[in-house]
Amino acid sequence: MPKHRLLIAGDALTAEEGRLYGPNPAFTPDMDEAMRSVRKLLDFDIETVVCYHGGACRGDIRKQLERIVSSMA
């Protein structure tokens, strides 16, 4: 929802205590493809992410996405 700077991530990302994490490897059959998808999210101006597992995250979303991408490299 670009107008609201909101990403509904489903299972593409997970969250815990308001912090974003990458997809859960136990439930992700193709982690390489999943991480390519996460990298694409860096192109968007996102303020809030809603994950299926963990709920909503706010704050410096770009920084959190960069951390996820670099940790999975």
Tab-separated table of C-alpha atoms in Angstrom:
chain	number	residue	atom	x	y	z
A	1	MET	CA	0.000	0.000	0.000
A	2	PRO	CA	2.380	2.695	-1.258
A	3	LYS	CA	0.122	5.594	-0.290
A	4	HIS	CA	0.329	4.515	3.347
A	5	ARG	CA	3.946	3.310	3.122
A	6	LEU	CA	2.652	-0.052	4.349
A	7	LEU	CA	3.920	-3.469	3.323
A	8	ILE	CA	1.859	-6.545	4.067
A	9	ALA	CA	4.670	-9.086	3.974
A	10	GLY	CA	2.791	-12.276	4.773
A	11	ASP	CA	5.501	-14.920	5.273
A	12	ALA	CA	8.178	-13.103	3.242
A	13	LEU	CA	9.397	-11.610	6.526
A	14	THR	CA	8.884	-12.486	10.160
A	15	ALA	CA	8.830	-10.261	13.231
A	16	GLU	CA	9.524	-10.609	16.910
A	17	GLU	CA	9.048	-7.892	19.515
A	18	GLY	CA	8.800	-5.219	16.828
A	19	ARG	CA	11.957	-6.246	14.961
A	20	LEU	CA	12.033	-7.666	11.435
A	21	TYR	CA	13.681	-10.950	10.524
A	22	GLY	CA	14.015	-12.846	7.276
A	23	PRO	CA	11.855	-15.721	6.154
A	24	ASN	CA	11.916	-18.817	8.347
A	25	PRO	CA	14.228	-21.361	6.649
A	26	ALA	CA	12.213	-24.276	8.067
A	27	PHE	CA	9.198	-23.150	6.038
A	28	THR	CA	10.952	-21.646	2.997
A	29	PRO	CA	11.672	-24.186	0.249
A	30	ASP	CA	13.864	-21.793	-1.789
A	31	MET	CA	15.793	-19.409	0.484
A	32	ASP	CA	17.782	-17.941	-2.425
A	33	GLU	CA	14.582	-16.852	-4.156
A	34	ALA	CA	13.114	-15.629	-0.864
A	35	MET	CA	16.160	-13.443	-0.230
A	36	ARG	CA	16.022	-12.037	-3.770
A	37	SER	CA	12.471	-10.994	-2.929
A	38	VAL	CA	13.564	-9.379	0.332
A	39	ARG	CA	16.295	-7.434	-1.528
A	40	LYS	CA	13.642	-6.017	-3.872
A	41	LEU	CA	11.869	-4.487	-0.876
A	42	LEU	CA	14.807	-2.085	-0.461
A	43	ASP	CA	13.461	-0.210	-3.509
A	44	PHE	CA	10.343	0.892	-1.625
A	45	ASP	CA	9.713	3.632	0.917
A	46	ILE	CA	8.212	1.545	3.717
A	47	GLU	CA	7.219	2.860	7.125
A	48	THR	CA	5.293	-0.148	8.499
A	49	VAL	CA	5.537	-3.874	7.783
A	50	VAL	CA	2.852	-6.354	8.784
A	51	CYS	CA	4.086	-9.954	8.988
A	52	TYR	CA	1.900	-13.021	9.258
A	53	HIS	CA	4.155	-14.269	12.052
A	54	GLY	CA	4.944	-11.514	14.523
A	55	GLY	CA	2.631	-8.674	13.594
A	56	ALA	CA	3.570	-5.089	12.779
A	57	CYS	CA	6.996	-3.441	12.756
A	58	ARG	CA	7.654	0.268	12.505
A	59	GLY	CA	10.732	2.423	12.590
A	60	ASP	CA	13.741	2.342	10.332
A	61	ILE	CA	12.432	-0.397	8.066
A	62	ARG	CA	15.124	0.136	5.429
A	63	LYS	CA	17.868	-0.361	8.015
A	64	GLN	CA	16.186	-3.541	9.230
A	65	LEU	CA	15.861	-4.855	5.662
A	66	GLU	CA	19.526	-4.071	4.994
A	67	ARG	CA	20.467	-6.032	8.137
A	68	ILE	CA	18.427	-9.009	6.963
A	69	VAL	CA	19.914	-8.960	3.468
A	70	SER	CA	23.486	-8.673	4.730
A	71	SER	CA	23.007	-11.449	7.291
A	72	MET	CA	21.757	-13.838	4.622
A	73	ALA	CA	24.497	-13.079	2.082
